[in-house]
Coordinates of C-alpha atoms and ligand atoms in Angstrom, one line a residue:
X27 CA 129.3 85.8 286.1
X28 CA 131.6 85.5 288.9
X29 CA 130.8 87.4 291.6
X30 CA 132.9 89.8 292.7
X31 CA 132.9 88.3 296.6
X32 CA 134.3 85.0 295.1
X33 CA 137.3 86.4 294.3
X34 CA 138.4 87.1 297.8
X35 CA 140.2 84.7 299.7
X36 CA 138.0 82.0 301.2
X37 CA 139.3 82.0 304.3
X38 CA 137.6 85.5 304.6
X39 CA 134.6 85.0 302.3
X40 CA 134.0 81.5 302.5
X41 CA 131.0 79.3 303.4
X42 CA 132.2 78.6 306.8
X43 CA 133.5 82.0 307.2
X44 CA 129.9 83.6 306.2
X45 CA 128.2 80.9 308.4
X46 CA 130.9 81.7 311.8
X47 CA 129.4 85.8 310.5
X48 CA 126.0 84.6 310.7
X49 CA 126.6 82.7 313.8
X50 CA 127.7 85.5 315.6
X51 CA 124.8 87.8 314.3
X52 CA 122.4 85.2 315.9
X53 CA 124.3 84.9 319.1
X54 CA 124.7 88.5 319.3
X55 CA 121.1 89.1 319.2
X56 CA 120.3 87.1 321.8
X57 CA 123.3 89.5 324.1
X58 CA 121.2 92.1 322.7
X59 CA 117.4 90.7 324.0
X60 CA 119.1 90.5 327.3
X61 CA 120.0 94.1 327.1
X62 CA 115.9 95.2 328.2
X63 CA 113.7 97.4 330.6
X64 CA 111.5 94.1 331.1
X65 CA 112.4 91.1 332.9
X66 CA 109.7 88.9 330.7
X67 CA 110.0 91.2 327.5
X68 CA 112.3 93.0 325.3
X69 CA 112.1 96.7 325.5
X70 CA 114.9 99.1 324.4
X71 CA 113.7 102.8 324.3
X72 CA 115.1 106.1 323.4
X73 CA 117.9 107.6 325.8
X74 CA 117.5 105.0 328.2
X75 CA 119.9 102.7 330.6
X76 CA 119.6 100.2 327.7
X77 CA 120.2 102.0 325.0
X78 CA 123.0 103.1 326.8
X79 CA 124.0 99.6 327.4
X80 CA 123.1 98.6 323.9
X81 CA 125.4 100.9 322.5
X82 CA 128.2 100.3 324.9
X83 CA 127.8 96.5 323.3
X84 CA 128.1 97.5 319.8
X85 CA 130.4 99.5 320.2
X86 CA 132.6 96.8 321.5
X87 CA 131.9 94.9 318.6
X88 CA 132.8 97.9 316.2
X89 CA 136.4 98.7 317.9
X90 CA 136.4 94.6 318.0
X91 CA 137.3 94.5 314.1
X92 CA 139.2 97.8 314.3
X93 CA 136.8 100.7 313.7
X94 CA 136.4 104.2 315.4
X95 CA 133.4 104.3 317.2
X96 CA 131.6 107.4 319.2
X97 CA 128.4 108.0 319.9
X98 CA 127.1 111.2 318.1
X99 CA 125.2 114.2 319.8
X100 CA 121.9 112.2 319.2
X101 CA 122.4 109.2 320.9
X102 CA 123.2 107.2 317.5
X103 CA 126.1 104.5 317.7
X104 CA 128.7 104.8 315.0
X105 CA 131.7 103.0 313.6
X106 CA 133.9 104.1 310.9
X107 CA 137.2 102.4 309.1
X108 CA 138.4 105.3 307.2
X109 CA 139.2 104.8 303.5
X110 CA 142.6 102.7 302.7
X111 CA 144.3 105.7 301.0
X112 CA 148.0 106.2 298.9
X113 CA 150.1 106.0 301.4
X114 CA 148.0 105.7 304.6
X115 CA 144.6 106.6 305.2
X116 CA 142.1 108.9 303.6
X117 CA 140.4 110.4 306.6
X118 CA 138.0 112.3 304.6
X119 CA 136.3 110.0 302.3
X120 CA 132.7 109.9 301.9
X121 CA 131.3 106.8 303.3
X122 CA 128.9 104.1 302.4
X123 CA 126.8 103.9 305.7
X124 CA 125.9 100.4 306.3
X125 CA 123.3 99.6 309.4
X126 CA 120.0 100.1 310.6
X127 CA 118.8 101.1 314.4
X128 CA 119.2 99.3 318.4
X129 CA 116.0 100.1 319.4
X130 CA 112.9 98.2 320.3
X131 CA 109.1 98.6 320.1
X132 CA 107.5 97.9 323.7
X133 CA 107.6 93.3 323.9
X134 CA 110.0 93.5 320.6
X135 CA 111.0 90.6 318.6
X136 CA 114.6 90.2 318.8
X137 CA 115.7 90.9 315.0
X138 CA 113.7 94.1 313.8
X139 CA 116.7 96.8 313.1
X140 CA 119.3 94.6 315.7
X141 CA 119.5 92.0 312.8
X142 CA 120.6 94.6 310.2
X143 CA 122.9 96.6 312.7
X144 CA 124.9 93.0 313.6
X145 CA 125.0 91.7 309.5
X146 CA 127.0 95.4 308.7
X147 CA 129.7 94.6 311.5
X148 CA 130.3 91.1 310.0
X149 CA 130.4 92.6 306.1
X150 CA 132.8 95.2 307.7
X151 CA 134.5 92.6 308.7
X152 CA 134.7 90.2 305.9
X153 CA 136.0 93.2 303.3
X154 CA 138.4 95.4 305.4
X155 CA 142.0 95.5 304.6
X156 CA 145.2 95.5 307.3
X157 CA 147.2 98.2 307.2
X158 CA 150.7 98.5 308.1
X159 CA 150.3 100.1 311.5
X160 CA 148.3 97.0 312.4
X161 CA 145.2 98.6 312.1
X162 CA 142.2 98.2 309.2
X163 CA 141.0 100.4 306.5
X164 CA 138.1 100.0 303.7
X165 CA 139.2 98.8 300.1
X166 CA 136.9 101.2 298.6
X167 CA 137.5 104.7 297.4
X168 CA 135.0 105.0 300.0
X169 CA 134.6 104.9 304.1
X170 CA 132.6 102.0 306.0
X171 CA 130.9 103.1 308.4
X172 CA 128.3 101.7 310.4
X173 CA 125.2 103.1 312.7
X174 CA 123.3 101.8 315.1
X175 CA 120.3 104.2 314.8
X176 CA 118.7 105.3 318.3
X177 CA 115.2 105.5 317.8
X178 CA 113.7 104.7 314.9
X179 CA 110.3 103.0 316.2
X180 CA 109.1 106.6 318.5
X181 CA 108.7 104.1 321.5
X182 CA 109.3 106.6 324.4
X183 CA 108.4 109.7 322.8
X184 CA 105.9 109.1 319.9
X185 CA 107.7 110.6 317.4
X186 CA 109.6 108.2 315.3
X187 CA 113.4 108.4 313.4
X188 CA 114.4 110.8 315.8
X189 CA 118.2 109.8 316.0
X190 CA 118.5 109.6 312.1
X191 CA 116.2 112.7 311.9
X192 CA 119.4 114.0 313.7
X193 CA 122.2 112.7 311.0
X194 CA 120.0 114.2 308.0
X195 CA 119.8 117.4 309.9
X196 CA 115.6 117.4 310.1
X197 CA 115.9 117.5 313.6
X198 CA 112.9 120.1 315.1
X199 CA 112.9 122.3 318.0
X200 CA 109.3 121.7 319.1
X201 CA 110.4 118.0 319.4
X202 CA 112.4 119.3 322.9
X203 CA 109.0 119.5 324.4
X204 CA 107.6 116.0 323.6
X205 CA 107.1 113.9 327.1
X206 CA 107.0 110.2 326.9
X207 CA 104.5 108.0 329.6
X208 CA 106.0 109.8 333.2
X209 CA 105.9 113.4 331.6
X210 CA 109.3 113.8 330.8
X211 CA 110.5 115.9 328.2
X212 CA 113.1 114.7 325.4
X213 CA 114.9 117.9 326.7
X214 CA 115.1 116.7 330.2
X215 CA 116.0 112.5 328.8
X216 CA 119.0 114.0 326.8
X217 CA 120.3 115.8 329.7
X218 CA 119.6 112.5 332.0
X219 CA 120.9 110.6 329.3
X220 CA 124.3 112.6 329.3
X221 CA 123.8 114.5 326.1
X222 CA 123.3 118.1 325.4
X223 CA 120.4 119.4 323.8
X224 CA 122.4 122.7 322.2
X225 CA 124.9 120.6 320.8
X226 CA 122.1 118.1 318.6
X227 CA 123.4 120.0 315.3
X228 CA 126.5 118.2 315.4
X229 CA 125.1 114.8 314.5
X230 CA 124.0 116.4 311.4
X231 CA 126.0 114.8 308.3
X232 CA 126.1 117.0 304.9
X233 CA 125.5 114.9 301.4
X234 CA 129.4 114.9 300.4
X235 CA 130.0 113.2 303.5
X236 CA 128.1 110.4 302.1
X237 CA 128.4 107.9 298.9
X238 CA 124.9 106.2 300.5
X239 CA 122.8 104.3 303.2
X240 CA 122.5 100.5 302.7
X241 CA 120.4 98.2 305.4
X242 CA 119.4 94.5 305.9
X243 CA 115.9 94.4 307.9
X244 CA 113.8 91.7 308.5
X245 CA 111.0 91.9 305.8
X246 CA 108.3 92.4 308.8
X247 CA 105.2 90.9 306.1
X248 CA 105.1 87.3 304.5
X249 CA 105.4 88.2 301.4
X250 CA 109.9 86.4 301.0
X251 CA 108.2 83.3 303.4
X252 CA 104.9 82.9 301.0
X253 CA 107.5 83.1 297.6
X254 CA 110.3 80.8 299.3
X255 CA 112.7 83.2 298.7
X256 CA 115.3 84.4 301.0
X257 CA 116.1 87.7 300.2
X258 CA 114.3 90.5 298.2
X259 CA 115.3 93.9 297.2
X260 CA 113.4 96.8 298.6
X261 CA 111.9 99.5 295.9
X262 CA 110.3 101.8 298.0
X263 CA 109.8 102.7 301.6
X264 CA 106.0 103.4 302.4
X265 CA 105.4 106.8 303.6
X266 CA 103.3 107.5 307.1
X267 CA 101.7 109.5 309.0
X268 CA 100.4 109.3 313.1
X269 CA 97.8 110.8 314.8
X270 CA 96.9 111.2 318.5
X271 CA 93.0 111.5 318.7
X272 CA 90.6 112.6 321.6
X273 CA 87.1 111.6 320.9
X274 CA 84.7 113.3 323.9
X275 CA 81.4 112.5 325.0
X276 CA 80.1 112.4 328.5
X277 CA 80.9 110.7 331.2
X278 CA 77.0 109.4 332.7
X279 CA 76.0 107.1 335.0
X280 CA 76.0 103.1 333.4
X281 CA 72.7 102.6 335.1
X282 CA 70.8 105.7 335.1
X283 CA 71.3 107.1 331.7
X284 CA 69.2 106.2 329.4
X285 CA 70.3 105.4 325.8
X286 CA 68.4 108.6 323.9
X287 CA 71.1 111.2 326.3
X288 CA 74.3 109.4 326.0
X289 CA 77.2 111.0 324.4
X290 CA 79.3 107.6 324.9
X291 CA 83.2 108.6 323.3
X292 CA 83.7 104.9 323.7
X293 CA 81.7 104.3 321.1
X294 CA 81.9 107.1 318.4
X295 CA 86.2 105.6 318.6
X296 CA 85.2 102.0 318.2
X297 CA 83.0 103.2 314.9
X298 CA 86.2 105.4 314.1
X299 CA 88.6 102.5 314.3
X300 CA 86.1 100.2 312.2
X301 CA 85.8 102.9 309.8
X302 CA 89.7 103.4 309.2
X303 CA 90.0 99.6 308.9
X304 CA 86.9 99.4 306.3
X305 CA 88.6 102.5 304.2
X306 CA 91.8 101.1 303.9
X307 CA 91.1 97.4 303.6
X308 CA 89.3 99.2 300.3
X309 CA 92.3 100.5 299.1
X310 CA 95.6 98.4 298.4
X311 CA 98.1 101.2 299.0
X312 CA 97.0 102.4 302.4
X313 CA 97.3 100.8 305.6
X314 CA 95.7 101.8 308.5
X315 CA 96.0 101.1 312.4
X316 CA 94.4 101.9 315.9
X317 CA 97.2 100.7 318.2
X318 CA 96.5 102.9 321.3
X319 CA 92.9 102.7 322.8
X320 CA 92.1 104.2 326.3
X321 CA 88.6 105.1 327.6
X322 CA 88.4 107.6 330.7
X323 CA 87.3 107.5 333.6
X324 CA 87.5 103.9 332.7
X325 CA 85.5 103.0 335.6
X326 CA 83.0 99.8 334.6
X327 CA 79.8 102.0 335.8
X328 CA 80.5 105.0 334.1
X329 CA 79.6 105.4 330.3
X330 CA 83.0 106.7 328.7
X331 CA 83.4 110.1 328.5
X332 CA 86.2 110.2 326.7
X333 CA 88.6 108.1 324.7
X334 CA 92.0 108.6 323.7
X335 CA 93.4 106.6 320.5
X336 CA 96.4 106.8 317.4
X337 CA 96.1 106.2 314.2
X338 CA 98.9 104.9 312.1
X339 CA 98.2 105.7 308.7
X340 CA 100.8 104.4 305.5
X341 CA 100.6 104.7 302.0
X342 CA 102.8 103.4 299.2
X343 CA 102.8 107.1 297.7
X344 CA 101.6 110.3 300.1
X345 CA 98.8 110.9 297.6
X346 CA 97.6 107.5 298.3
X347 CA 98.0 107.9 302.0
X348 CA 96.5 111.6 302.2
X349 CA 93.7 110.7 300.2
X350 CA 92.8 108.6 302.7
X351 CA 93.3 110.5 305.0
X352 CA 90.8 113.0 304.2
X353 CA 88.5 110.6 303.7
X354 CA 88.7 109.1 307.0
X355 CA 88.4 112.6 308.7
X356 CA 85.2 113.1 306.9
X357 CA 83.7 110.1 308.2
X358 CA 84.8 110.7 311.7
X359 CA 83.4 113.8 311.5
X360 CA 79.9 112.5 310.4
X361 CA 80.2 109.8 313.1
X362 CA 81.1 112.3 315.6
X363 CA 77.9 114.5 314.7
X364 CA 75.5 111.9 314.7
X365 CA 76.5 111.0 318.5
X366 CA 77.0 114.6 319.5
X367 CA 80.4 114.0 320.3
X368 CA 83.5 115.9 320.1
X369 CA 87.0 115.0 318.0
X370 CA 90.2 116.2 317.7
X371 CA 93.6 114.9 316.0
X372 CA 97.2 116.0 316.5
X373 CA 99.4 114.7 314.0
X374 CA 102.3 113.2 315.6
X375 CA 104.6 112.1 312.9
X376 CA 105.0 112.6 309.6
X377 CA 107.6 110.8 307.0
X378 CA 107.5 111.1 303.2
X379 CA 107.3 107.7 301.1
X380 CA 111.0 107.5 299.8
X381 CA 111.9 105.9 296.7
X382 CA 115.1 103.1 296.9
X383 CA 118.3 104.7 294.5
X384 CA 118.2 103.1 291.8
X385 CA 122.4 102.1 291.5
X386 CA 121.5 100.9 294.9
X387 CA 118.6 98.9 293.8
X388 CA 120.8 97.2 291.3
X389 CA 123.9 96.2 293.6
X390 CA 121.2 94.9 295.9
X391 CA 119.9 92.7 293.2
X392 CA 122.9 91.9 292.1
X393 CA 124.2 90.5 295.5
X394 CA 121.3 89.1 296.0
X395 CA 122.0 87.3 292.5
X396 CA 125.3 85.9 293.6
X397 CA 123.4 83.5 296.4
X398 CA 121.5 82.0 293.5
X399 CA 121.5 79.3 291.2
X400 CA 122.1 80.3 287.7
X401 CA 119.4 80.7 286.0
X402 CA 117.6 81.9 288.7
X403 CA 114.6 84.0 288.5
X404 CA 114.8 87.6 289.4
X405 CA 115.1 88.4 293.1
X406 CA 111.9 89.9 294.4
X407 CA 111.0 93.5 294.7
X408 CA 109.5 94.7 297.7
X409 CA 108.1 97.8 299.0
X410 CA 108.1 98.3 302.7
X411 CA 105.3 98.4 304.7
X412 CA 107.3 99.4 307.5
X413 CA 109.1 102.4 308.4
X414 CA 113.0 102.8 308.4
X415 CA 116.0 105.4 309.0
X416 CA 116.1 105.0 305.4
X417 CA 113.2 107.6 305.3
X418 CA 115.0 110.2 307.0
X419 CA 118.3 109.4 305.5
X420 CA 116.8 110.3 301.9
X421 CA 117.0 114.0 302.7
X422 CA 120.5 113.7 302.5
X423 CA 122.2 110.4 300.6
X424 CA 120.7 107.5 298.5
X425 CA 119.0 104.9 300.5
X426 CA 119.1 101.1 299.2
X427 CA 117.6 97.9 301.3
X428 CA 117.4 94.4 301.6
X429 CA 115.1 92.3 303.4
X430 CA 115.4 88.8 304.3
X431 CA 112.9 85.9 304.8
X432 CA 110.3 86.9 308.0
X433 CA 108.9 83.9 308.9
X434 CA 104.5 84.4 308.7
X435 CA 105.7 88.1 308.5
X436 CA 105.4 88.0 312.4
X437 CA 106.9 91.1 314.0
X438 CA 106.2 94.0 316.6
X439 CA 106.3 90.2 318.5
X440 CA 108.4 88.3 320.4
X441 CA 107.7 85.5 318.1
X442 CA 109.7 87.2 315.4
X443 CA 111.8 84.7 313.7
X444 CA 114.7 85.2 311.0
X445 CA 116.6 82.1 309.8
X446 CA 120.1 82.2 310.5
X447 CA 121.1 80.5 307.0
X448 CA 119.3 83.5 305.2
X449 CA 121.1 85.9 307.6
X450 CA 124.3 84.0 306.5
X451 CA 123.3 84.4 302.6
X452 CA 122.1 88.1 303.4
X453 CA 125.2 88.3 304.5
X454 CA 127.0 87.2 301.3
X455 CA 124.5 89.4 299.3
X456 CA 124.9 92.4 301.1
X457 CA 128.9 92.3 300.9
X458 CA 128.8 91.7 297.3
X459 CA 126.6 94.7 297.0
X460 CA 129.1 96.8 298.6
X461 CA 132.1 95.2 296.4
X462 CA 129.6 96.2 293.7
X463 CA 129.6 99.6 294.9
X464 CA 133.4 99.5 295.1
X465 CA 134.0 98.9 291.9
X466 CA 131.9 102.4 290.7
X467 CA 133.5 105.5 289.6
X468 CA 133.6 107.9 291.6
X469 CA 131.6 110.0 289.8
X470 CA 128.9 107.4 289.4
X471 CA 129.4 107.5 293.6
X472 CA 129.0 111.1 293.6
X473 CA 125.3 110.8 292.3
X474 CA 123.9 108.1 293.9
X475 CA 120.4 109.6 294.9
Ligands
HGY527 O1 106.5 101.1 312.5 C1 107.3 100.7 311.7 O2 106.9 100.4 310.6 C2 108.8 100.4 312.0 O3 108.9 99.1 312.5 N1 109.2 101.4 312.9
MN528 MN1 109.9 98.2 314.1
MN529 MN1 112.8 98.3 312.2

């Protein structure tokens, strides 16, 4: 079958046209590593100097092949090339929302979201159409817009997919009153940041606004670099929860205190943490981390009398996960009683496990098709292990995503890796999934869930 992308002039879609795209995306990641908090590290937080600067940079890329571009009332980056209509442009088309988010965990690899928010400028740019007034327009019956989302990892603030929280209209009050490491509020960080709190309603985007949510992302796991494959299609994105716990004790003297007295949190956590590992190496669905560890007073003559640590708890399916769950309570509890120790959770985040759509499932797969042999075998089906916007997006439009080739899976790193000739085939694949798109009936459009 030919693909669709073949049939556009080569001088747009062509090998060393998709190669100067994937080029760019590269050398435009590297702009963006520069773009950090941390002399020696990349760090890109929430309502920050650079995510202010990272925005300002992709927005210059977006106006660069003729989009719209603001920043919405969350902080979110966007880009829009209206609809090629009749007899000029259709200004209220639903778009297909193409992208994926600017910020950074703390020491960041360079490609995890950045990767996926550079590849939809370039497939923007490969498939728009001039129009007479000099300016562009999308081919489609549909708008192409893309977003650079503003905080999906919960860096600053702990609570993750707050800027496309925002766009699907989830976004909750009691959030205002989260404080990141120096005690300041989100409230007080939107204000600093030049946004107003009161007006966060108007990032919100309603379902006919939308056809659907497509995003490259690294695959952040080994499974594309153990197949040899390039590219898979994602199926499902793995729900999650997060927890802040205290575990308290007593703090005793390290000398003095003999072993029969002490109520040492220290070590009631470190039984916690091996007990969360044990339960969910035991179950294939559930995955289960203790990324934050802090004992107080934290003095080295002091037996801890408290510790502080998260838990970051994922399950293909929230059954799976809240099974779990409740299992790992119960054994904290036990462990907890048996020291004489006290323990407490707050539950930090919460995102349901969201099922890819399926029409966008196919066009996936069948871009990812057109950068294969014939004959090939199927693309692979992934589901992520990681969070995405595309969690949050789901209460509104259909969510579809590709991931490419993650080198040992290494991510959350600065030894993250992506291959630039897979970003220049995801880039093929992803465009032809969008001409795929294009070619849909409007009504097929309308229910893309
Ligand atoms: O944590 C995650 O899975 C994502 O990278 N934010
Ligand atoms: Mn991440
Ligand atoms: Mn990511």
């Amino acid at each position: 079958m030919i693909a669709l992308i073949d049939r556009l002039p080569a001088s747009v879609v062509g090998p060393d046209r998709v190669a100067d795209a994937a080029r760019r995306v590269m050398q435009r990641c590297e702009e963006l590593a520069a773009v950090s908090a941390a002399s020696d590290a990349i760090q890109r937080v929430y309502l920050s100097r650079e995510h202010a600067e990272g925005n300002a940079l992709a927005a210059g890329w977006m106006r660069e092949i003729g989009m719209t571009t603001w920043q919405d009332a969350a902080g979110n980056q966007i880009g829009r090339l209206d609809a090629a209509g009749g007899t000029g442009v259709d200004r209220e088309a639903p778009a297909l929302v193409l992208g994926s988010h600017l910020d950074t965990v703390p020491d960041a690899g360079r490609y995890d979201g950045i990767v996926g928010v550079l590849m939809a400028i370039e497939i923007v740019r490969m498939l728009r159409v001039p129009l007479h007034d000099g300016g562009w327009a999308s081919p489609f019956p549909f708008a192409l817009e893309v977003v650079a989302f503003a905080d999906e990892e919960g860096t600053r603030f702990g609570t993750a997919l707050l800027g496309s929280s925002a766009v699907a209209g989830a976004w909750k009050d009691d959030w205002w009153a989260l404080t990141d490491a120096e005690g300041t509020t989100l409230r007080e960080a939107f204000h600093a940041f030049g946004l107003d709190p009161e007006r966060i309603g108007e990032a919100e985007r309603r379902p006919e606004q939308l056809v659907g949510y497509l995003e490259a992302h690294i695959e952040q796991g080994p499974e594309l670099d153990h197949r040899g494959e390039a590219l898979a299609v994602v199926s499902s994105i793995a729900s999650a929860r997060r927890f802040q716990f205290t575990m308290e004790g007593e703090a005793r003297h390290a000398g003095g205190t003999p072993y029969s007295v002490r109520r040492d949190a220290l070590l009631g956590a470190s039984e916690a943490a091996l007990t969360v590992e044990r339960l969910c190496r035991a179950e294939h669905h559930v995955i289960g981390t203790v990324g934050q560890f802090e004992a107080f007073p934290g003095a080295v003559n002091i037996v801890p009398g408290e510790v502080r640590f998260s838990l970051d708890l994922r399950g293909e399916l929230d059954a799976h996960r809240d099974e779990v769950w409740q299992r790992i309570s119960a054994e904290i509890d036990a462990i907890a009683g048996q020291r004489g120790l006290r323990w407490q959770a707050r539950e930090v985040h919460s995102a349901s496990a969201v099922m890819c759509a399926p029409l966008l499932q196919d066009v996936v797969r069948e871009g990812i098709r057109s950068t294969l042999p014939d004959g090939a075998d199927d693309p692979a089906v992934i589901f992520s292990k990681a969070g995405h916007d595309g969690m949050a997006l789901a209460a509104i439009t259909g969510v579809g995503m590709m991931f490419l080739r993650n080198p040992d899976g290494t991510s959350h790193h600065p030894d993250e890796l992506v291959g630039g000739d897979d970003v220049a085939t995801g880039i093929r694949a992803l465009a032809e999934a969008v001409l795929q798109l294009g070619g849909e009936s409007r009504a097929t459009l309308e229910r893309i869930r």
